[in-house]
mmCIF file of C-alpha atoms and ligand atoms in Angstrom:
data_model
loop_
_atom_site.group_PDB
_atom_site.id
_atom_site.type_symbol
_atom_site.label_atom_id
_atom_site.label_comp_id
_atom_site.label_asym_id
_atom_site.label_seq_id
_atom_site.Cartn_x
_atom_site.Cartn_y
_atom_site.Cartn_z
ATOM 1 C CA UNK A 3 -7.702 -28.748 12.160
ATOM 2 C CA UNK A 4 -5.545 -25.820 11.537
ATOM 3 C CA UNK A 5 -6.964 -22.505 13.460
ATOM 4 C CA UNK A 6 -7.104 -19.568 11.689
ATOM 5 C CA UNK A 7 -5.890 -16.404 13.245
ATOM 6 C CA UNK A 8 -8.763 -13.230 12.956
ATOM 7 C CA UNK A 9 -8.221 -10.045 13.255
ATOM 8 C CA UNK A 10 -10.493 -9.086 15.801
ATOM 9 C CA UNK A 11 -9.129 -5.671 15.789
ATOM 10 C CA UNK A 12 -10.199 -4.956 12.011
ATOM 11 C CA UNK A 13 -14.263 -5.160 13.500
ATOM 12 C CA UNK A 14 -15.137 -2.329 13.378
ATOM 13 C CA UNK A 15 -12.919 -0.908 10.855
ATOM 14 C CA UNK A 16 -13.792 -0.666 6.790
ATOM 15 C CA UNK A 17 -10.641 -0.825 5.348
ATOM 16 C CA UNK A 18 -10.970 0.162 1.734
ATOM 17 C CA UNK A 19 -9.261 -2.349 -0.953
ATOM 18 C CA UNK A 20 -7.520 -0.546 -2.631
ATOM 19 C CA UNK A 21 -6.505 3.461 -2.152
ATOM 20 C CA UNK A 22 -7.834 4.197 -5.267
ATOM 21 C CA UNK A 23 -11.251 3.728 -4.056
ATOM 22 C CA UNK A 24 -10.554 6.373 -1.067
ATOM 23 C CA UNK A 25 -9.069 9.035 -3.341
ATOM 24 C CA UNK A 26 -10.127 12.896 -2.454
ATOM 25 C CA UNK A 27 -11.830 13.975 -5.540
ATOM 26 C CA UNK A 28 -11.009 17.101 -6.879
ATOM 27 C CA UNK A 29 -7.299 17.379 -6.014
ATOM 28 C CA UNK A 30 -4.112 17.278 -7.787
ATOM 29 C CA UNK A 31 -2.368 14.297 -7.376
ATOM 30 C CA UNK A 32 -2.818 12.795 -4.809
ATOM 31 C CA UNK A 33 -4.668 12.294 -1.265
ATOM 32 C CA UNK A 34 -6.050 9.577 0.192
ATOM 33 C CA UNK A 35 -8.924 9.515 3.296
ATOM 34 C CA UNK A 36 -9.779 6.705 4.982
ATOM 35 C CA UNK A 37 -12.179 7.620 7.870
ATOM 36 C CA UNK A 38 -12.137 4.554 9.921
ATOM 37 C CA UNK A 39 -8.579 3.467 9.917
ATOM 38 C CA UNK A 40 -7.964 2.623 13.735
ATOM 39 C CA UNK A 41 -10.569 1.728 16.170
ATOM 40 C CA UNK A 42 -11.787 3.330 19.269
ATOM 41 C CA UNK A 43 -9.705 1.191 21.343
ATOM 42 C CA UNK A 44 -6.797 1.892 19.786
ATOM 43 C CA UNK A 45 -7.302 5.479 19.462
ATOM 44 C CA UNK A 46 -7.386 5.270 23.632
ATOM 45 C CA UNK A 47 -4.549 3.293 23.925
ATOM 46 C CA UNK A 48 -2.218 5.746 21.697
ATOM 47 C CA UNK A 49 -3.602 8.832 23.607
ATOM 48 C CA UNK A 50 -2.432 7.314 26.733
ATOM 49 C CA UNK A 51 0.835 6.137 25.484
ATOM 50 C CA UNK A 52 1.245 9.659 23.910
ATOM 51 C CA UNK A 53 0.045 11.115 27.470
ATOM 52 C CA UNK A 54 2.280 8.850 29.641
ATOM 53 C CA UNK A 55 5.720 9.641 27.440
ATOM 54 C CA UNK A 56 8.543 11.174 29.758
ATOM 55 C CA UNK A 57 8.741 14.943 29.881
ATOM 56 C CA UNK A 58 11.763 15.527 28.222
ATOM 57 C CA UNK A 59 9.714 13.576 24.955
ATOM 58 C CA UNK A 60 7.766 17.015 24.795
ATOM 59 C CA UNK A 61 8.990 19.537 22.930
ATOM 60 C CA UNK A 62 7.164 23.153 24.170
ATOM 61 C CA UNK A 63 6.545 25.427 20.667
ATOM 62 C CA UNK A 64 4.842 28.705 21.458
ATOM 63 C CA UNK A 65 1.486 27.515 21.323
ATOM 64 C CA UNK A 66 1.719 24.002 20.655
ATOM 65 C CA UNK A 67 3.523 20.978 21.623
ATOM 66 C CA UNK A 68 5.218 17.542 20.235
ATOM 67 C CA UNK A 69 6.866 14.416 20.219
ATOM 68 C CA UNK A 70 9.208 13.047 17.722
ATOM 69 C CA UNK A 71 9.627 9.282 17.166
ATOM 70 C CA UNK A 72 12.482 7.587 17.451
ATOM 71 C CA UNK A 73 14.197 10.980 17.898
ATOM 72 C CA UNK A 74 14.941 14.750 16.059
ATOM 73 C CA UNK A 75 16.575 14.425 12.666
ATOM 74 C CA UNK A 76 20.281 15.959 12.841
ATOM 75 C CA UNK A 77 20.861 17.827 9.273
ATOM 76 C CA UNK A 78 18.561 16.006 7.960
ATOM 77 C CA UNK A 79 19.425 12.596 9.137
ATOM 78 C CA UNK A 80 17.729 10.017 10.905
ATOM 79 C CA UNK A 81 19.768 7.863 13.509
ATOM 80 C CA UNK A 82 18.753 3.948 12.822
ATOM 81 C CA UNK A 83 16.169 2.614 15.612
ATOM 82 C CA UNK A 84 12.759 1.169 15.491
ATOM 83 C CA UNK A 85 9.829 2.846 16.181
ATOM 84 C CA UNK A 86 8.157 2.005 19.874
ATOM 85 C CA UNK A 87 5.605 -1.103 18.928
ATOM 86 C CA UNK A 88 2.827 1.282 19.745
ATOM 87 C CA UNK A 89 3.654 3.420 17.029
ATOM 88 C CA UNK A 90 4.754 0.254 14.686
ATOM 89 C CA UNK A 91 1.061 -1.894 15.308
ATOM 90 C CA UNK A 92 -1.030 -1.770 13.816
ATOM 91 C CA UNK A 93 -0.697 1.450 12.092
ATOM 92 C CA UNK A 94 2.233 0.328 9.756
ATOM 93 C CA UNK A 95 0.849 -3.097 9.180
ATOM 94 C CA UNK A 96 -2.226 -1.430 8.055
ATOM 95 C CA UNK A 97 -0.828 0.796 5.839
ATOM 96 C CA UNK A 98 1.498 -1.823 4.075
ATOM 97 C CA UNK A 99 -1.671 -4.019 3.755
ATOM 98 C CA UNK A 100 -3.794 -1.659 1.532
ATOM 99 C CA UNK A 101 -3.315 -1.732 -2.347
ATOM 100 C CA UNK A 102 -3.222 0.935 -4.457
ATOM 101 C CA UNK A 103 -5.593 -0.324 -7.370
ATOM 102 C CA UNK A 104 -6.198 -3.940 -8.752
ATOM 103 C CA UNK A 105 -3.646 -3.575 -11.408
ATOM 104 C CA UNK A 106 -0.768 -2.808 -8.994
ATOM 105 C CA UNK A 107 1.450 -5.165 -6.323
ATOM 106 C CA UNK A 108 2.314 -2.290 -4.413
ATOM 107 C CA UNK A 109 1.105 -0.662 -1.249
ATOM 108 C CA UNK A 110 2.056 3.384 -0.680
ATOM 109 C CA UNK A 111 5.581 2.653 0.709
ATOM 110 C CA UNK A 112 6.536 -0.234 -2.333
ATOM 111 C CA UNK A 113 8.291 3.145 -3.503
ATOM 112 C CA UNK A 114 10.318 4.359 -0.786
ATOM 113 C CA UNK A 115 13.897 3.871 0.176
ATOM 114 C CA UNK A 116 13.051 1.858 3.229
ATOM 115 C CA UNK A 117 9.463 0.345 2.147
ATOM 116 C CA UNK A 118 7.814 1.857 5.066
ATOM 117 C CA UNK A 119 7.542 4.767 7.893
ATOM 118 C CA UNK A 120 10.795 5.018 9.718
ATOM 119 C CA UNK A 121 10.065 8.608 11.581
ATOM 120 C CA UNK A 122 6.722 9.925 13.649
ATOM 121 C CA UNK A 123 6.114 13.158 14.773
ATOM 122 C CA UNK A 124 2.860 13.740 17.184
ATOM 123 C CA UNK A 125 1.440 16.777 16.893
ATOM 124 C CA UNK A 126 -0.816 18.312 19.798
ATOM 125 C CA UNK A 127 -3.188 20.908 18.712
ATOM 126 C CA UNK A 128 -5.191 22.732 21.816
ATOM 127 C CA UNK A 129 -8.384 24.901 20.058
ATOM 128 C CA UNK A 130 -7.790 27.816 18.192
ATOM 129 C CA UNK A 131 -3.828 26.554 17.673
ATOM 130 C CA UNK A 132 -3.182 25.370 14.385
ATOM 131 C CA UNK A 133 -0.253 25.741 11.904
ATOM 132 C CA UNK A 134 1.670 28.567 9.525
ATOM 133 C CA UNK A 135 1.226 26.752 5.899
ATOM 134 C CA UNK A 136 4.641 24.967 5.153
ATOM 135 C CA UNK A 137 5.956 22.469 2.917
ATOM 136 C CA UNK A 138 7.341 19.189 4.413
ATOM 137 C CA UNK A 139 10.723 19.336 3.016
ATOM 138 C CA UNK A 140 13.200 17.213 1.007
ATOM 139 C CA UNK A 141 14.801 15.081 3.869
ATOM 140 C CA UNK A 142 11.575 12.970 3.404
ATOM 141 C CA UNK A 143 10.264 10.582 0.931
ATOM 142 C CA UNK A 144 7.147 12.317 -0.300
ATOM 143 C CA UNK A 145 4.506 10.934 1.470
ATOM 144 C CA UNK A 146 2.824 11.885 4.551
ATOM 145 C CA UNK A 147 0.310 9.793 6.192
ATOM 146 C CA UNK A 148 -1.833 10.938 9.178
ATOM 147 C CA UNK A 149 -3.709 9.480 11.728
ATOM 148 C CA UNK A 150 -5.891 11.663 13.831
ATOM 149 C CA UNK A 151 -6.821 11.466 17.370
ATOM 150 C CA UNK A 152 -9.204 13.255 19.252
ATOM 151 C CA UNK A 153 -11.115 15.484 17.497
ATOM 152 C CA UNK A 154 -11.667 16.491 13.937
ATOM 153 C CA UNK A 155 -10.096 20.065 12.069
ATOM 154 C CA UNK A 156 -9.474 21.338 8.150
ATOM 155 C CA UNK A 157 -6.201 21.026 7.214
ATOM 156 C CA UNK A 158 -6.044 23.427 4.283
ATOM 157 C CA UNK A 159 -4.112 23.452 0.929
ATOM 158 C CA UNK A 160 -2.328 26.209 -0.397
ATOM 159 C CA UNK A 161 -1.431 27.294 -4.243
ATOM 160 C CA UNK A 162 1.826 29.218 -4.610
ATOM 161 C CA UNK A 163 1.591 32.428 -6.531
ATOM 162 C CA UNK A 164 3.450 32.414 -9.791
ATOM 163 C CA UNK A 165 5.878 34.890 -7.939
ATOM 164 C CA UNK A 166 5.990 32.169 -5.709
ATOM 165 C CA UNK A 167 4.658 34.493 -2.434
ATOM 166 C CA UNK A 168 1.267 32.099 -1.140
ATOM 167 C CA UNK A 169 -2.331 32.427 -2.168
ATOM 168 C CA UNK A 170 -3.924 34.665 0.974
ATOM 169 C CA UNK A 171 -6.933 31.663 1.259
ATOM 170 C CA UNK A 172 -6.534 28.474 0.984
ATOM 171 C CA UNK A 173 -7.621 26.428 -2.590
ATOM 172 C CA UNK A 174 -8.902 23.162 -0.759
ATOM 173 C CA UNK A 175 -9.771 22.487 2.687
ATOM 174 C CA UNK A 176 -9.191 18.384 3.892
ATOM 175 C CA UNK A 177 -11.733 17.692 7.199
ATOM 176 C CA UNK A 178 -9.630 15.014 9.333
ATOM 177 C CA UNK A 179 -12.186 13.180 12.145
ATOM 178 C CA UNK A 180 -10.805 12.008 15.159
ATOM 179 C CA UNK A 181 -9.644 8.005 14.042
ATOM 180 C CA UNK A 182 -9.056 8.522 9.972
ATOM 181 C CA UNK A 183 -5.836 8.115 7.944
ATOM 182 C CA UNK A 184 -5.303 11.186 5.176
ATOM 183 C CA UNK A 185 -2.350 10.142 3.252
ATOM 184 C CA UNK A 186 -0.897 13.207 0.976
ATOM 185 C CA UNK A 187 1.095 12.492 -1.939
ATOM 186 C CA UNK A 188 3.118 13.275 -5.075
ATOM 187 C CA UNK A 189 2.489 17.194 -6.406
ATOM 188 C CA UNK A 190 -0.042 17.723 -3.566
ATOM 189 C CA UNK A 191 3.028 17.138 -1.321
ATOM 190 C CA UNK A 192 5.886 18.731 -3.261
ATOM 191 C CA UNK A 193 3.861 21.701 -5.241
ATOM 192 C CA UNK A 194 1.764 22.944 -2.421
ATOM 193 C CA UNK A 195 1.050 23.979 0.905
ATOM 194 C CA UNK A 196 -0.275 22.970 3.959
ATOM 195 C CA UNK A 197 -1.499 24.481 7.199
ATOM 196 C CA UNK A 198 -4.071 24.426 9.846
ATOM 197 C CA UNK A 199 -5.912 28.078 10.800
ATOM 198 C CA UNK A 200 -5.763 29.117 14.536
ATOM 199 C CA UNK A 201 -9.321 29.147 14.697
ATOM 200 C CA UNK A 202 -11.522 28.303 17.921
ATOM 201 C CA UNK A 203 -13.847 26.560 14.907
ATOM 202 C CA UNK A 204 -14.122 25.448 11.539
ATOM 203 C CA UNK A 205 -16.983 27.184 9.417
ATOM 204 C CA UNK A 206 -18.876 27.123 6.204
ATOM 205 C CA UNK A 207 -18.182 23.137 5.931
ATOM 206 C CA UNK A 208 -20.179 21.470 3.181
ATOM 207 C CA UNK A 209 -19.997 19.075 0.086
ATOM 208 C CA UNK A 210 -19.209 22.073 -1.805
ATOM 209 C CA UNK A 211 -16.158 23.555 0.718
ATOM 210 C CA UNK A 212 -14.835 20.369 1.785
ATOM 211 C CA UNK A 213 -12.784 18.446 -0.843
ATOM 212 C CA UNK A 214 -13.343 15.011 1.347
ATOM 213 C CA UNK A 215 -16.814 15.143 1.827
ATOM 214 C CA UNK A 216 -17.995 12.238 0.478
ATOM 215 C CA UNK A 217 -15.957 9.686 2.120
ATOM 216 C CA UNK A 218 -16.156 11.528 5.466
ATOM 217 C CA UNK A 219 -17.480 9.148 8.568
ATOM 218 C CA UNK A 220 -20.264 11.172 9.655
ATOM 219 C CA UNK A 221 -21.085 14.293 7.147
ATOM 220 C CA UNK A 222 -24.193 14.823 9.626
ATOM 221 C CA UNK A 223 -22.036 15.592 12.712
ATOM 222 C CA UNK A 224 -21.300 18.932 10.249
ATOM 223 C CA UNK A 225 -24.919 19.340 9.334
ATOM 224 C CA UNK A 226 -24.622 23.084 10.934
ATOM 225 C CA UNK A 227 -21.369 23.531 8.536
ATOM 226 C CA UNK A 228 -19.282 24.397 11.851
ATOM 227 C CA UNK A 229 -16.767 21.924 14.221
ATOM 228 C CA UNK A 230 -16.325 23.597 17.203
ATOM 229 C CA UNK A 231 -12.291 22.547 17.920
ATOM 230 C CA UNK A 232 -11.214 20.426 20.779
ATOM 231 C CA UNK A 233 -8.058 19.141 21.188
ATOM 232 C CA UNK A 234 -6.680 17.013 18.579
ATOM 233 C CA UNK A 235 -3.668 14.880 18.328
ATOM 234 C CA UNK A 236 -2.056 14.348 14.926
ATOM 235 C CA UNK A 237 0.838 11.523 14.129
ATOM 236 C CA UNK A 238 2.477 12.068 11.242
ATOM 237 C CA UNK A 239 4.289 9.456 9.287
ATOM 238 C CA UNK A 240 7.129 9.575 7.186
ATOM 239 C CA UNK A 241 10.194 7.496 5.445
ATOM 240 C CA UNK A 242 13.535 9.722 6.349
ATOM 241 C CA UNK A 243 15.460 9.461 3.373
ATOM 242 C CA UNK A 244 18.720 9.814 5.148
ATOM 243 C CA UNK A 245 19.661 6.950 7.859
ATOM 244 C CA UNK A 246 22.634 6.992 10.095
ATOM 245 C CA UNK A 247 24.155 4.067 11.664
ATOM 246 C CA UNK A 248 26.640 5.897 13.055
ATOM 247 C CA UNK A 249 24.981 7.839 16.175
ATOM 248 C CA UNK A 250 28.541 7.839 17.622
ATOM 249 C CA UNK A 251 30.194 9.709 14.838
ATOM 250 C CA UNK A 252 27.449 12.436 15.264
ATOM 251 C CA UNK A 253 28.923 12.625 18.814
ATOM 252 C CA UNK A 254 24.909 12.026 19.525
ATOM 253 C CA UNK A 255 25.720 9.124 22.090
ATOM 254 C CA UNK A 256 29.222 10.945 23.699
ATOM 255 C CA UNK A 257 29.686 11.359 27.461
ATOM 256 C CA UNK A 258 30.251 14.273 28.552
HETATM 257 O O1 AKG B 313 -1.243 17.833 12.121
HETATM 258 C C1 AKG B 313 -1.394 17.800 10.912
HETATM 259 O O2 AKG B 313 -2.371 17.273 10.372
HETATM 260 C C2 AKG B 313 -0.374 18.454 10.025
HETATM 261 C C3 AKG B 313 1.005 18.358 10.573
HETATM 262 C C4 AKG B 313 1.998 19.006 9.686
HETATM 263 O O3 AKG B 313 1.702 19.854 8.902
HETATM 264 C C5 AKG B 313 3.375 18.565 9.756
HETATM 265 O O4 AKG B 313 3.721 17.741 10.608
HETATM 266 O O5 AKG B 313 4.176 19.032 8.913
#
């Protein structure tokens, strides 16, 4: 009798069917939230990988520190490699495997120039360290999808002014628990803002103040409306538009 193969690592997981049905209410188009979208056991097993990278894989900010995966872009451009299969599995494989509606084929990468994430940069925030609102940029297809590690934070969403200077507070706050996927897209990634507050904690979180709240994991764990910050790890994924084969050209892989 033929076996079939289980996925024994989708157990404790609810996967939603299709996006649609994980949509943030409330926002322009569009974000996604899916609270439980990698287990414990993997969540342990990417800290450590992210923990045992070689030094040089750090890059030191100010206050903060990261990785990029497979490597920096140069003007813009991505040199052709894989990503490491801890970055790859399952998180790509899940993504691709989630439809947007019933009506539609596609998964959120059908669209992009390579049909999935190409690029990862890990993000490690230490309490009270967040980051200035920005917008992601054109050398990226626009979508962003997140995984969290760690612990949870507001990422918060900024209008532009019509002079186009930034709103002082920000018009929707996003609360991302340690395990979930957010997935930003469309206006919501080319129109507006993003940015985490260097704050030690996260107040005044409630159905009302939090734009995810109803598809959160655990609302209760913010019963008191505060998260007191711990460190959280954040790995972004993207689809570089711009892919080099030709590393040597760049003079990236020259002796010197
Ligand atoms: O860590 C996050 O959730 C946001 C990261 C971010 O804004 C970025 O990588 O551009």
């Amino acid at each position: 009798m033929a076996s079939r193969s289980v996925d024994r690592s989708l157990d404790s997981l609810v996967l939603p069917d299709f996006l649609e049905h994980v949509r943030i209410p409330g926002l322009p188009p569009a974000a996604y939230y899916i609270s439980d979208f990698i287990t414990s056991e993997e969540e342990r097993v990417m800290l450590e990988k992210i923990a045992s990278a070689p030094k040089p894989r750090w890059k030191q900010l100010t206050h903060r520190r990261l990785q990029t995966w497979p490597s920096d872009l140069v003007n813009d451009k991505l040199i052709d490699a894989p990503l490491p299969a801890w970055l790859d599995e399952p998180v790509v494989r899940r993504l691709k495997s989630i439809r947007l509606s019933p009506d539609s084929e596609s998964d959120v990468f059908s669209n992009s120039p390579h049909r999935k994430p190409n690029h990862v940069l890990i993000n490690e925030y230490p309490p009270g360290i967040g980051i200035m609102p920005h917008k992601d940029g054109a050398a990226y297809h626009p979508i962003v999808c997140t995984v969290s590690l760690g612990a949870s934070l507001c990422l918060d969403i900024y209008k532009l002014k019509e002079d186009g200077t930034l709103e002082t507070k920000p018009e929707w706050r996003i609360l991302q628990e340690p395990r979930s996927l957010l997935i930003t897209t469309s206006a919501l990634y080319t129109d507006f803002l993003h940015g985490i507050a260097d704050i030690m904690e996260d107040v005044e979180l409630a159905e009302s103040t939090v734009a995810n709240w109803s598809l959160l994991r655990s609302p209760s764990d913010f019963a008191e409306g505060r998260n007191t910050r711990k460190t959280r790890t954040s790995l972004t994924y993207r689809d570089v538009l711009a892919v080099s084969k030709l590393g040597g050209k760049l003079g990236l892989f020259k002796k010197r």
